Amino acid sequence: MKIKQLFKKYNHALVFLYGFIYMPWFLYLEKHVTSDFYLIHSPLDDYIPFIEVFVVPYLLWFLFIAAGSFYLFFTDKKGFLKMAAFLIIGMTAFLIICTVYPNGLNLRPEVFPRENLFVELVRYVYSTDTPTNVLPSMHVFNSIGLCIGLTRTGSIRNKRGVCVSIQIFTLLIILSTVFLKQHSVTDVIAGLALAGILYQFIYVREKKRAHRLQHQPVI
């Protein structure tokens, strides 16, 4: 296949260039938002126990995002671009929020109630991920975005078992953020709200517009 044909077929790869905007901005926030930030807390956080086994879906999030994105990239160009727009707008909103409203948590346990492999993995997560820049939760928002994208694509949407599995795994990822004390309930709600707003603009409005065009009289 010629280079021109390859570019035409895979020109939607250009959206990955967003990483050159997101990562420097995010790393800047991680480096500079360390002590002077707004503390995020919900009364519900105090009733949620620390459950280390949820580190499994929490870490599998990275594989879920990568594998799911590349699946859409190669199988559904239109669906991939729509999901990419959803994620890029949401992640940019997250960066702006954390820039103008620096935020963080104080939920992590000082002493772990048990010692096991899962706790060791949690220690690793804590050592590599700061408890700052948490509102809204990108673990939650991106999981929902990918879940929507995958369950709406033609090769999956009619496979009920696959769709339910994706939805259950998305729910486990969301739960993992609070059971590992990586996010407050407030962060989760904010992530859900952001996803709900963008879903209306990116998916629902386009569907309504397409429906109207289908029923316009032909002159």
mmCIF file of the C-alpha atoms, coordinates in Angstrom:
data_MODEL
# 
_entry.id   MODEL 
# 
loop_
_atom_site.group_PDB 
_atom_site.id 
_atom_site.type_symbol 
_atom_site.label_atom_id 
_atom_site.label_alt_id 
_atom_site.label_comp_id 
_atom_site.label_asym_id 
_atom_site.label_entity_id 
_atom_site.label_seq_id 
_atom_site.pdbx_PDB_ins_code 
_atom_site.Cartn_x 
_atom_site.Cartn_y 
_atom_site.Cartn_z 
_atom_site.occupancy 
_atom_site.B_iso_or_equiv 
_atom_site.pdbx_formal_charge 
_atom_site.auth_seq_id 
_atom_site.auth_comp_id 
_atom_site.auth_asym_id 
_atom_site.auth_atom_id 
_atom_site.pdbx_PDB_model_num 
ATOM 1   C CA . MET A 1 1   ? 0.000   0.000   0.000  1.00 0.00 ? 1   MET A CA 1 
ATOM 2   C CA . LYS A 1 2   ? 1.376   3.412   -0.969 1.00 0.00 ? 2   LYS A CA 1 
ATOM 3   C CA . ILE A 1 3   ? 2.212   6.010   1.672  1.00 0.00 ? 3   ILE A CA 1 
ATOM 4   C CA . LYS A 1 4   ? -0.564  8.295   0.392  1.00 0.00 ? 4   LYS A CA 1 
ATOM 5   C CA . GLN A 1 5   ? -3.113  5.499   0.717  1.00 0.00 ? 5   GLN A CA 1 
ATOM 6   C CA . LEU A 1 6   ? -1.851  4.605   4.183  1.00 0.00 ? 6   LEU A CA 1 
ATOM 7   C CA . PHE A 1 7   ? -2.166  8.203   5.337  1.00 0.00 ? 7   PHE A CA 1 
ATOM 8   C CA . LYS A 1 8   ? -5.672  8.465   3.938  1.00 0.00 ? 8   LYS A CA 1 
ATOM 9   C CA . LYS A 1 9   ? -6.693  5.262   5.682  1.00 0.00 ? 9   LYS A CA 1 
ATOM 10  C CA . TYR A 1 10  ? -5.085  6.082   9.031  1.00 0.00 ? 10  TYR A CA 1 
ATOM 11  C CA . ASN A 1 11  ? -5.076  9.902   9.074  1.00 0.00 ? 11  ASN A CA 1 
ATOM 12  C CA . HIS A 1 12  ? -7.200  9.735   12.233 1.00 0.00 ? 12  HIS A CA 1 
ATOM 13  C CA . ALA A 1 13  ? -3.947  8.851   14.016 1.00 0.00 ? 13  ALA A CA 1 
ATOM 14  C CA . LEU A 1 14  ? -3.322  12.601  14.123 1.00 0.00 ? 14  LEU A CA 1 
ATOM 15  C CA . VAL A 1 15  ? -5.525  12.808  17.215 1.00 0.00 ? 15  VAL A CA 1 
ATOM 16  C CA . PHE A 1 16  ? -2.753  11.082  19.165 1.00 0.00 ? 16  PHE A CA 1 
ATOM 17  C CA . LEU A 1 17  ? -0.777  14.323  18.807 1.00 0.00 ? 17  LEU A CA 1 
ATOM 18  C CA . TYR A 1 18  ? -2.985  15.606  21.612 1.00 0.00 ? 18  TYR A CA 1 
ATOM 19  C CA . GLY A 1 19  ? -0.641  13.721  23.923 1.00 0.00 ? 19  GLY A CA 1 
ATOM 20  C CA . PHE A 1 20  ? 1.968   16.405  23.263 1.00 0.00 ? 20  PHE A CA 1 
ATOM 21  C CA . ILE A 1 21  ? -0.432  18.921  24.795 1.00 0.00 ? 21  ILE A CA 1 
ATOM 22  C CA . TYR A 1 22  ? -1.880  16.817  27.587 1.00 0.00 ? 22  TYR A CA 1 
ATOM 23  C CA . MET A 1 23  ? 1.249   15.222  29.046 1.00 0.00 ? 23  MET A CA 1 
ATOM 24  C CA . PRO A 1 24  ? 3.423   18.356  29.482 1.00 0.00 ? 24  PRO A CA 1 
ATOM 25  C CA . TRP A 1 25  ? 0.477   20.234  30.999 1.00 0.00 ? 25  TRP A CA 1 
ATOM 26  C CA . PHE A 1 26  ? -0.414  17.351  33.329 1.00 0.00 ? 26  PHE A CA 1 
ATOM 27  C CA . LEU A 1 27  ? 3.209   16.790  34.389 1.00 0.00 ? 27  LEU A CA 1 
ATOM 28  C CA . TYR A 1 28  ? 3.523   20.504  35.112 1.00 0.00 ? 28  TYR A CA 1 
ATOM 29  C CA . LEU A 1 29  ? 0.502   20.301  37.404 1.00 0.00 ? 29  LEU A CA 1 
ATOM 30  C CA . GLU A 1 30  ? 1.849   17.160  39.093 1.00 0.00 ? 30  GLU A CA 1 
ATOM 31  C CA . LYS A 1 31  ? 5.140   18.934  39.782 1.00 0.00 ? 31  LYS A CA 1 
ATOM 32  C CA . HIS A 1 32  ? 3.753   22.247  40.982 1.00 0.00 ? 32  HIS A CA 1 
ATOM 33  C CA . VAL A 1 33  ? 0.532   21.283  42.781 1.00 0.00 ? 33  VAL A CA 1 
ATOM 34  C CA . THR A 1 34  ? 2.071   19.706  45.883 1.00 0.00 ? 34  THR A CA 1 
ATOM 35  C CA . SER A 1 35  ? 0.921   21.482  49.035 1.00 0.00 ? 35  SER A CA 1 
ATOM 36  C CA . ASP A 1 36  ? -1.149  24.586  48.327 1.00 0.00 ? 36  ASP A CA 1 
ATOM 37  C CA . PHE A 1 37  ? -4.368  23.093  46.993 1.00 0.00 ? 37  PHE A CA 1 
ATOM 38  C CA . TYR A 1 38  ? -8.057  22.739  47.811 1.00 0.00 ? 38  TYR A CA 1 
ATOM 39  C CA . LEU A 1 39  ? -8.763  19.564  49.766 1.00 0.00 ? 39  LEU A CA 1 
ATOM 40  C CA . ILE A 1 40  ? -11.484 17.435  48.194 1.00 0.00 ? 40  ILE A CA 1 
ATOM 41  C CA . HIS A 1 41  ? -13.607 15.456  50.617 1.00 0.00 ? 41  HIS A CA 1 
ATOM 42  C CA . SER A 1 42  ? -17.108 14.023  50.860 1.00 0.00 ? 42  SER A CA 1 
ATOM 43  C CA . PRO A 1 43  ? -18.711 12.726  54.079 1.00 0.00 ? 43  PRO A CA 1 
ATOM 44  C CA . LEU A 1 44  ? -19.335 9.491   52.174 1.00 0.00 ? 44  LEU A CA 1 
ATOM 45  C CA . ASP A 1 45  ? -15.571 8.948   51.869 1.00 0.00 ? 45  ASP A CA 1 
ATOM 46  C CA . ASP A 1 46  ? -15.414 8.197   55.594 1.00 0.00 ? 46  ASP A CA 1 
ATOM 47  C CA . TYR A 1 47  ? -17.785 5.245   55.202 1.00 0.00 ? 47  TYR A CA 1 
ATOM 48  C CA . ILE A 1 48  ? -15.999 3.615   52.260 1.00 0.00 ? 48  ILE A CA 1 
ATOM 49  C CA . PRO A 1 49  ? -13.500 0.950   53.368 1.00 0.00 ? 49  PRO A CA 1 
ATOM 50  C CA . PHE A 1 50  ? -10.054 0.445   51.894 1.00 0.00 ? 50  PHE A CA 1 
ATOM 51  C CA . ILE A 1 51  ? -10.165 -2.741  49.785 1.00 0.00 ? 51  ILE A CA 1 
ATOM 52  C CA . GLU A 1 52  ? -6.809  -3.486  48.216 1.00 0.00 ? 52  GLU A CA 1 
ATOM 53  C CA . VAL A 1 53  ? -8.013  -6.116  45.740 1.00 0.00 ? 53  VAL A CA 1 
ATOM 54  C CA . PHE A 1 54  ? -9.503  -3.293  43.658 1.00 0.00 ? 54  PHE A CA 1 
ATOM 55  C CA . VAL A 1 55  ? -5.955  -2.428  42.616 1.00 0.00 ? 55  VAL A CA 1 
ATOM 56  C CA . VAL A 1 56  ? -6.436  -5.069  39.887 1.00 0.00 ? 56  VAL A CA 1 
ATOM 57  C CA . PRO A 1 57  ? -9.143  -3.232  37.890 1.00 0.00 ? 57  PRO A CA 1 
ATOM 58  C CA . TYR A 1 58  ? -7.450  0.066   38.754 1.00 0.00 ? 58  TYR A CA 1 
ATOM 59  C CA . LEU A 1 59  ? -4.225  -1.018  37.039 1.00 0.00 ? 59  LEU A CA 1 
ATOM 60  C CA . LEU A 1 60  ? -6.040  -2.823  34.218 1.00 0.00 ? 60  LEU A CA 1 
ATOM 61  C CA . TRP A 1 61  ? -7.523  0.569   33.355 1.00 0.00 ? 61  TRP A CA 1 
ATOM 62  C CA . PHE A 1 62  ? -4.344  1.397   31.442 1.00 0.00 ? 62  PHE A CA 1 
ATOM 63  C CA . LEU A 1 63  ? -4.654  -1.752  29.318 1.00 0.00 ? 63  LEU A CA 1 
ATOM 64  C CA . PHE A 1 64  ? -8.400  -1.154  28.880 1.00 0.00 ? 64  PHE A CA 1 
ATOM 65  C CA . ILE A 1 65  ? -7.853  2.364   27.546 1.00 0.00 ? 65  ILE A CA 1 
ATOM 66  C CA . ALA A 1 66  ? -4.998  1.382   25.240 1.00 0.00 ? 66  ALA A CA 1 
ATOM 67  C CA . ALA A 1 67  ? -6.535  -1.823  23.864 1.00 0.00 ? 67  ALA A CA 1 
ATOM 68  C CA . GLY A 1 68  ? -10.018 -0.348  23.490 1.00 0.00 ? 68  GLY A CA 1 
ATOM 69  C CA . SER A 1 69  ? -8.748  2.779   21.740 1.00 0.00 ? 69  SER A CA 1 
ATOM 70  C CA . PHE A 1 70  ? -6.659  0.819   19.264 1.00 0.00 ? 70  PHE A CA 1 
ATOM 71  C CA . TYR A 1 71  ? -9.559  -1.564  18.612 1.00 0.00 ? 71  TYR A CA 1 
ATOM 72  C CA . LEU A 1 72  ? -11.747 1.360   17.591 1.00 0.00 ? 72  LEU A CA 1 
ATOM 73  C CA . PHE A 1 73  ? -8.855  2.936   15.691 1.00 0.00 ? 73  PHE A CA 1 
ATOM 74  C CA . PHE A 1 74  ? -8.545  -0.082  13.395 1.00 0.00 ? 74  PHE A CA 1 
ATOM 75  C CA . THR A 1 75  ? -12.207 -1.124  13.150 1.00 0.00 ? 75  THR A CA 1 
ATOM 76  C CA . ASP A 1 76  ? -14.376 2.010   13.321 1.00 0.00 ? 76  ASP A CA 1 
ATOM 77  C CA . LYS A 1 77  ? -12.798 5.276   12.172 1.00 0.00 ? 77  LYS A CA 1 
ATOM 78  C CA . LYS A 1 78  ? -15.922 7.362   12.727 1.00 0.00 ? 78  LYS A CA 1 
ATOM 79  C CA . GLY A 1 79  ? -16.545 5.839   16.143 1.00 0.00 ? 79  GLY A CA 1 
ATOM 80  C CA . PHE A 1 80  ? -12.902 6.354   17.103 1.00 0.00 ? 80  PHE A CA 1 
ATOM 81  C CA . LEU A 1 81  ? -12.957 10.033  16.140 1.00 0.00 ? 81  LEU A CA 1 
ATOM 82  C CA . LYS A 1 82  ? -16.174 10.607  18.052 1.00 0.00 ? 82  LYS A CA 1 
ATOM 83  C CA . MET A 1 83  ? -14.749 8.923   21.151 1.00 0.00 ? 83  MET A CA 1 
ATOM 84  C CA . ALA A 1 84  ? -11.492 10.856  20.712 1.00 0.00 ? 84  ALA A CA 1 
ATOM 85  C CA . ALA A 1 85  ? -13.428 14.137  20.631 1.00 0.00 ? 85  ALA A CA 1 
ATOM 86  C CA . PHE A 1 86  ? -15.241 13.078  23.805 1.00 0.00 ? 86  PHE A CA 1 
ATOM 87  C CA . LEU A 1 87  ? -11.984 12.246  25.616 1.00 0.00 ? 87  LEU A CA 1 
ATOM 88  C CA . ILE A 1 88  ? -9.984  15.222  24.367 1.00 0.00 ? 88  ILE A CA 1 
ATOM 89  C CA . ILE A 1 89  ? -12.630 17.774  25.339 1.00 0.00 ? 89  ILE A CA 1 
ATOM 90  C CA . GLY A 1 90  ? -13.028 16.133  28.757 1.00 0.00 ? 90  GLY A CA 1 
ATOM 91  C CA . MET A 1 91  ? -9.313  15.866  29.461 1.00 0.00 ? 91  MET A CA 1 
ATOM 92  C CA . THR A 1 92  ? -8.800  19.484  28.432 1.00 0.00 ? 92  THR A CA 1 
ATOM 93  C CA . ALA A 1 93  ? -11.591 20.523  30.792 1.00 0.00 ? 93  ALA A CA 1 
ATOM 94  C CA . PHE A 1 94  ? -9.853  18.516  33.527 1.00 0.00 ? 94  PHE A CA 1 
ATOM 95  C CA . LEU A 1 95  ? -6.546  20.321  32.916 1.00 0.00 ? 95  LEU A CA 1 
ATOM 96  C CA . ILE A 1 96  ? -8.226  23.723  33.004 1.00 0.00 ? 96  ILE A CA 1 
ATOM 97  C CA . ILE A 1 97  ? -10.094 22.887  36.216 1.00 0.00 ? 97  ILE A CA 1 
ATOM 98  C CA . CYS A 1 98  ? -6.929  21.676  37.949 1.00 0.00 ? 98  CYS A CA 1 
ATOM 99  C CA . THR A 1 99  ? -5.048  24.767  36.775 1.00 0.00 ? 99  THR A CA 1 
ATOM 100 C CA . VAL A 1 100 ? -7.554  27.302  38.087 1.00 0.00 ? 100 VAL A CA 1 
ATOM 101 C CA . TYR A 1 101 ? -8.675  25.165  41.046 1.00 0.00 ? 101 TYR A CA 1 
ATOM 102 C CA . PRO A 1 102 ? -5.666  23.149  42.303 1.00 0.00 ? 102 PRO A CA 1 
ATOM 103 C CA . ASN A 1 103 ? -7.038  20.180  44.211 1.00 0.00 ? 103 ASN A CA 1 
ATOM 104 C CA . GLY A 1 104 ? -5.959  17.082  46.074 1.00 0.00 ? 104 GLY A CA 1 
ATOM 105 C CA . LEU A 1 105 ? -6.867  14.419  48.635 1.00 0.00 ? 105 LEU A CA 1 
ATOM 106 C CA . ASN A 1 106 ? -5.949  13.273  52.105 1.00 0.00 ? 106 ASN A CA 1 
ATOM 107 C CA . LEU A 1 107 ? -7.663  9.888   52.064 1.00 0.00 ? 107 LEU A CA 1 
ATOM 108 C CA . ARG A 1 108 ? -4.840  7.363   51.766 1.00 0.00 ? 108 ARG A CA 1 
ATOM 109 C CA . PRO A 1 109 ? -4.391  5.120   54.822 1.00 0.00 ? 109 PRO A CA 1 
ATOM 110 C CA . GLU A 1 110 ? -1.311  5.845   56.891 1.00 0.00 ? 110 GLU A CA 1 
ATOM 111 C CA . VAL A 1 111 ? -1.119  2.188   57.949 1.00 0.00 ? 111 VAL A CA 1 
ATOM 112 C CA . PHE A 1 112 ? -2.426  -0.674  55.837 1.00 0.00 ? 112 PHE A CA 1 
ATOM 113 C CA . PRO A 1 113 ? -4.791  -3.065  57.661 1.00 0.00 ? 113 PRO A CA 1 
ATOM 114 C CA . ARG A 1 114 ? -3.152  -6.108  56.008 1.00 0.00 ? 114 ARG A CA 1 
ATOM 115 C CA . GLU A 1 115 ? -0.057  -7.209  54.169 1.00 0.00 ? 115 GLU A CA 1 
ATOM 116 C CA . ASN A 1 116 ? -0.398  -9.059  50.879 1.00 0.00 ? 116 ASN A CA 1 
ATOM 117 C CA . LEU A 1 117 ? 0.443   -8.818  47.177 1.00 0.00 ? 117 LEU A CA 1 
ATOM 118 C CA . PHE A 1 118 ? -2.411  -6.430  46.492 1.00 0.00 ? 118 PHE A CA 1 
ATOM 119 C CA . VAL A 1 119 ? -1.197  -4.055  49.208 1.00 0.00 ? 119 VAL A CA 1 
ATOM 120 C CA . GLU A 1 120 ? 2.259   -4.094  47.639 1.00 0.00 ? 120 GLU A CA 1 
ATOM 121 C CA . LEU A 1 121 ? 0.689   -3.097  44.340 1.00 0.00 ? 121 LEU A CA 1 
ATOM 122 C CA . VAL A 1 122 ? -1.190  -0.293  46.082 1.00 0.00 ? 122 VAL A CA 1 
ATOM 123 C CA . ARG A 1 123 ? 2.085   0.932   47.561 1.00 0.00 ? 123 ARG A CA 1 
ATOM 124 C CA . TYR A 1 124 ? 3.484   1.025   44.036 1.00 0.00 ? 124 TYR A CA 1 
ATOM 125 C CA . VAL A 1 125 ? 0.484   3.033   42.816 1.00 0.00 ? 125 VAL A CA 1 
ATOM 126 C CA . TYR A 1 126 ? 0.828   5.475   45.698 1.00 0.00 ? 126 TYR A CA 1 
ATOM 127 C CA . SER A 1 127 ? 4.541   5.912   44.994 1.00 0.00 ? 127 SER A CA 1 
ATOM 128 C CA . THR A 1 128 ? 4.020   6.757   41.329 1.00 0.00 ? 128 THR A CA 1 
ATOM 129 C CA . ASP A 1 129 ? 0.765   8.725   41.471 1.00 0.00 ? 129 ASP A CA 1 
ATOM 130 C CA . THR A 1 130 ? 0.388   11.841  43.579 1.00 0.00 ? 130 THR A CA 1 
ATOM 131 C CA . PRO A 1 131 ? -2.891  12.466  45.487 1.00 0.00 ? 131 PRO A CA 1 
ATOM 132 C CA . THR A 1 132 ? -3.332  15.766  43.626 1.00 0.00 ? 132 THR A CA 1 
ATOM 133 C CA . ASN A 1 133 ? -5.141  16.855  40.448 1.00 0.00 ? 133 ASN A CA 1 
ATOM 134 C CA . VAL A 1 134 ? -8.035  14.517  41.096 1.00 0.00 ? 134 VAL A CA 1 
ATOM 135 C CA . LEU A 1 135 ? -11.166 16.517  40.243 1.00 0.00 ? 135 LEU A CA 1 
ATOM 136 C CA . PRO A 1 136 ? -12.842 15.332  38.059 1.00 0.00 ? 136 PRO A CA 1 
ATOM 137 C CA . SER A 1 137 ? -11.565 11.766  38.043 1.00 0.00 ? 137 SER A CA 1 
ATOM 138 C CA . MET A 1 138 ? -9.987  10.892  34.688 1.00 0.00 ? 138 MET A CA 1 
ATOM 139 C CA . HIS A 1 139 ? -10.053 7.206   35.633 1.00 0.00 ? 139 HIS A CA 1 
ATOM 140 C CA . VAL A 1 140 ? -13.833 7.535   35.761 1.00 0.00 ? 140 VAL A CA 1 
ATOM 141 C CA . PHE A 1 141 ? -14.321 9.883   32.826 1.00 0.00 ? 141 PHE A CA 1 
ATOM 142 C CA . ASN A 1 142 ? -12.056 8.061   30.363 1.00 0.00 ? 142 ASN A CA 1 
ATOM 143 C CA . SER A 1 143 ? -13.499 4.674   31.327 1.00 0.00 ? 143 SER A CA 1 
ATOM 144 C CA . ILE A 1 144 ? -17.006 5.889   30.594 1.00 0.00 ? 144 ILE A CA 1 
ATOM 145 C CA . GLY A 1 145 ? -15.890 7.459   27.316 1.00 0.00 ? 145 GLY A CA 1 
ATOM 146 C CA . LEU A 1 146 ? -14.307 4.242   26.112 1.00 0.00 ? 146 LEU A CA 1 
ATOM 147 C CA . CYS A 1 147 ? -17.260 2.183   27.336 1.00 0.00 ? 147 CYS A CA 1 
ATOM 148 C CA . ILE A 1 148 ? -19.617 4.358   25.301 1.00 0.00 ? 148 ILE A CA 1 
ATOM 149 C CA . GLY A 1 149 ? -17.388 4.182   22.248 1.00 0.00 ? 149 GLY A CA 1 
ATOM 150 C CA . LEU A 1 150 ? -16.985 0.408   22.372 1.00 0.00 ? 150 LEU A CA 1 
ATOM 151 C CA . THR A 1 151 ? -20.599 -0.475  23.094 1.00 0.00 ? 151 THR A CA 1 
ATOM 152 C CA . ARG A 1 152 ? -21.833 1.779   20.267 1.00 0.00 ? 152 ARG A CA 1 
ATOM 153 C CA . THR A 1 153 ? -19.500 0.442   17.579 1.00 0.00 ? 153 THR A CA 1 
ATOM 154 C CA . GLY A 1 154 ? -21.086 -1.820  14.965 1.00 0.00 ? 154 GLY A CA 1 
ATOM 155 C CA . SER A 1 155 ? -18.957 -4.892  15.677 1.00 0.00 ? 155 SER A CA 1 
ATOM 156 C CA . ILE A 1 156 ? -19.882 -4.925  19.387 1.00 0.00 ? 156 ILE A CA 1 
ATOM 157 C CA . ARG A 1 157 ? -23.198 -3.152  20.003 1.00 0.00 ? 157 ARG A CA 1 
ATOM 158 C CA . ASN A 1 158 ? -25.328 -6.185  19.088 1.00 0.00 ? 158 ASN A CA 1 
ATOM 159 C CA . LYS A 1 159 ? -23.277 -8.587  21.217 1.00 0.00 ? 159 LYS A CA 1 
ATOM 160 C CA . ARG A 1 160 ? -25.053 -8.305  24.534 1.00 0.00 ? 160 ARG A CA 1 
ATOM 161 C CA . GLY A 1 161 ? -22.573 -10.413 26.485 1.00 0.00 ? 161 GLY A CA 1 
ATOM 162 C CA . VAL A 1 162 ? -19.614 -8.335  25.321 1.00 0.00 ? 162 VAL A CA 1 
ATOM 163 C CA . CYS A 1 163 ? -21.403 -5.058  26.031 1.00 0.00 ? 163 CYS A CA 1 
ATOM 164 C CA . VAL A 1 164 ? -22.398 -6.160  29.538 1.00 0.00 ? 164 VAL A CA 1 
ATOM 165 C CA . SER A 1 165 ? -18.821 -7.319  30.231 1.00 0.00 ? 165 SER A CA 1 
ATOM 166 C CA . ILE A 1 166 ? -17.439 -3.932  29.176 1.00 0.00 ? 166 ILE A CA 1 
ATOM 167 C CA . GLN A 1 167 ? -20.007 -2.121  31.321 1.00 0.00 ? 167 GLN A CA 1 
ATOM 168 C CA . ILE A 1 168 ? -19.266 -4.289  34.376 1.00 0.00 ? 168 ILE A CA 1 
ATOM 169 C CA . PHE A 1 169 ? -15.533 -3.767  33.978 1.00 0.00 ? 169 PHE A CA 1 
ATOM 170 C CA . THR A 1 170 ? -16.098 -0.013  33.664 1.00 0.00 ? 170 THR A CA 1 
ATOM 171 C CA . LEU A 1 171 ? -18.088 -0.103  36.914 1.00 0.00 ? 171 LEU A CA 1 
ATOM 172 C CA . LEU A 1 172 ? -15.270 -2.015  38.658 1.00 0.00 ? 172 LEU A CA 1 
ATOM 173 C CA . ILE A 1 173 ? -12.775 0.627   37.546 1.00 0.00 ? 173 ILE A CA 1 
ATOM 174 C CA . ILE A 1 174 ? -14.999 3.386   38.911 1.00 0.00 ? 174 ILE A CA 1 
ATOM 175 C CA . LEU A 1 175 ? -15.391 1.548   42.232 1.00 0.00 ? 175 LEU A CA 1 
ATOM 176 C CA . SER A 1 176 ? -11.654 0.941   42.418 1.00 0.00 ? 176 SER A CA 1 
ATOM 177 C CA . THR A 1 177 ? -10.946 4.666   42.565 1.00 0.00 ? 177 THR A CA 1 
ATOM 178 C CA . VAL A 1 178 ? -12.789 5.066   45.875 1.00 0.00 ? 178 VAL A CA 1 
ATOM 179 C CA . PHE A 1 179 ? -11.945 1.690   47.447 1.00 0.00 ? 179 PHE A CA 1 
ATOM 180 C CA . LEU A 1 180 ? -8.232  2.395   46.920 1.00 0.00 ? 180 LEU A CA 1 
ATOM 181 C CA . LYS A 1 181 ? -8.670  5.912   48.333 1.00 0.00 ? 181 LYS A CA 1 
ATOM 182 C CA . GLN A 1 182 ? -7.341  7.333   45.085 1.00 0.00 ? 182 GLN A CA 1 
ATOM 183 C CA . HIS A 1 183 ? -10.411 9.495   44.623 1.00 0.00 ? 183 HIS A CA 1 
ATOM 184 C CA . SER A 1 184 ? -13.171 11.044  46.646 1.00 0.00 ? 184 SER A CA 1 
ATOM 185 C CA . VAL A 1 185 ? -16.817 10.394  45.879 1.00 0.00 ? 185 VAL A CA 1 
ATOM 186 C CA . THR A 1 186 ? -16.819 14.045  44.813 1.00 0.00 ? 186 THR A CA 1 
ATOM 187 C CA . ASP A 1 187 ? -14.245 13.291  42.092 1.00 0.00 ? 187 ASP A CA 1 
ATOM 188 C CA . VAL A 1 188 ? -16.316 10.375  40.846 1.00 0.00 ? 188 VAL A CA 1 
ATOM 189 C CA . ILE A 1 189 ? -19.514 12.432  40.694 1.00 0.00 ? 189 ILE A CA 1 
ATOM 190 C CA . ALA A 1 190 ? -17.657 15.201  38.844 1.00 0.00 ? 190 ALA A CA 1 
ATOM 191 C CA . GLY A 1 191 ? -16.298 12.655  36.352 1.00 0.00 ? 191 GLY A CA 1 
ATOM 192 C CA . LEU A 1 192 ? -19.775 11.219  35.808 1.00 0.00 ? 192 LEU A CA 1 
ATOM 193 C CA . ALA A 1 193 ? -21.263 14.696  35.375 1.00 0.00 ? 193 ALA A CA 1 
ATOM 194 C CA . LEU A 1 194 ? -18.627 15.714  32.839 1.00 0.00 ? 194 LEU A CA 1 
ATOM 195 C CA . ALA A 1 195 ? -19.219 12.496  30.890 1.00 0.00 ? 195 ALA A CA 1 
ATOM 196 C CA . GLY A 1 196 ? -22.982 13.040  30.977 1.00 0.00 ? 196 GLY A CA 1 
ATOM 197 C CA . ILE A 1 197 ? -22.694 16.581  29.630 1.00 0.00 ? 197 ILE A CA 1 
ATOM 198 C CA . LEU A 1 198 ? -20.351 15.644  26.792 1.00 0.00 ? 198 LEU A CA 1 
ATOM 199 C CA . TYR A 1 199 ? -22.450 12.594  25.919 1.00 0.00 ? 199 TYR A CA 1 
ATOM 200 C CA . GLN A 1 200 ? -25.388 14.895  25.244 1.00 0.00 ? 200 GLN A CA 1 
ATOM 201 C CA . PHE A 1 201 ? -23.342 17.125  22.944 1.00 0.00 ? 201 PHE A CA 1 
ATOM 202 C CA . ILE A 1 202 ? -21.288 14.512  21.105 1.00 0.00 ? 202 ILE A CA 1 
ATOM 203 C CA . TYR A 1 203 ? -23.622 11.531  20.843 1.00 0.00 ? 203 TYR A CA 1 
ATOM 204 C CA . VAL A 1 204 ? -27.241 12.500  21.528 1.00 0.00 ? 204 VAL A CA 1 
ATOM 205 C CA . ARG A 1 205 ? -27.358 15.730  19.501 1.00 0.00 ? 205 ARG A CA 1 
ATOM 206 C CA . GLU A 1 206 ? -25.674 14.105  16.503 1.00 0.00 ? 206 GLU A CA 1 
ATOM 207 C CA . LYS A 1 207 ? -28.155 11.230  16.609 1.00 0.00 ? 207 LYS A CA 1 
ATOM 208 C CA . LYS A 1 208 ? -31.071 13.681  16.690 1.00 0.00 ? 208 LYS A CA 1 
ATOM 209 C CA . ARG A 1 209 ? -29.550 15.680  13.840 1.00 0.00 ? 209 ARG A CA 1 
ATOM 210 C CA . ALA A 1 210 ? -29.066 12.543  11.727 1.00 0.00 ? 210 ALA A CA 1 
ATOM 211 C CA . HIS A 1 211 ? -32.671 11.522  12.459 1.00 0.00 ? 211 HIS A CA 1 
ATOM 212 C CA . ARG A 1 212 ? -33.962 14.928  11.277 1.00 0.00 ? 212 ARG A CA 1 
ATOM 213 C CA . LEU A 1 213 ? -31.929 14.745  8.063  1.00 0.00 ? 213 LEU A CA 1 
ATOM 214 C CA . GLN A 1 214 ? -33.336 11.309  7.294  1.00 0.00 ? 214 GLN A CA 1 
ATOM 215 C CA . HIS A 1 215 ? -36.888 12.643  7.509  1.00 0.00 ? 215 HIS A CA 1 
ATOM 216 C CA . GLN A 1 216 ? -36.402 15.832  5.518  1.00 0.00 ? 216 GLN A CA 1 
ATOM 217 C CA . PRO A 1 217 ? -38.475 15.895  2.314  1.00 0.00 ? 217 PRO A CA 1 
ATOM 218 C CA . VAL A 1 218 ? -36.575 15.414  -0.911 1.00 0.00 ? 218 VAL A CA 1 
ATOM 219 C CA . ILE A 1 219 ? -37.131 18.322  -3.266 1.00 0.00 ? 219 ILE A CA 1 
# 
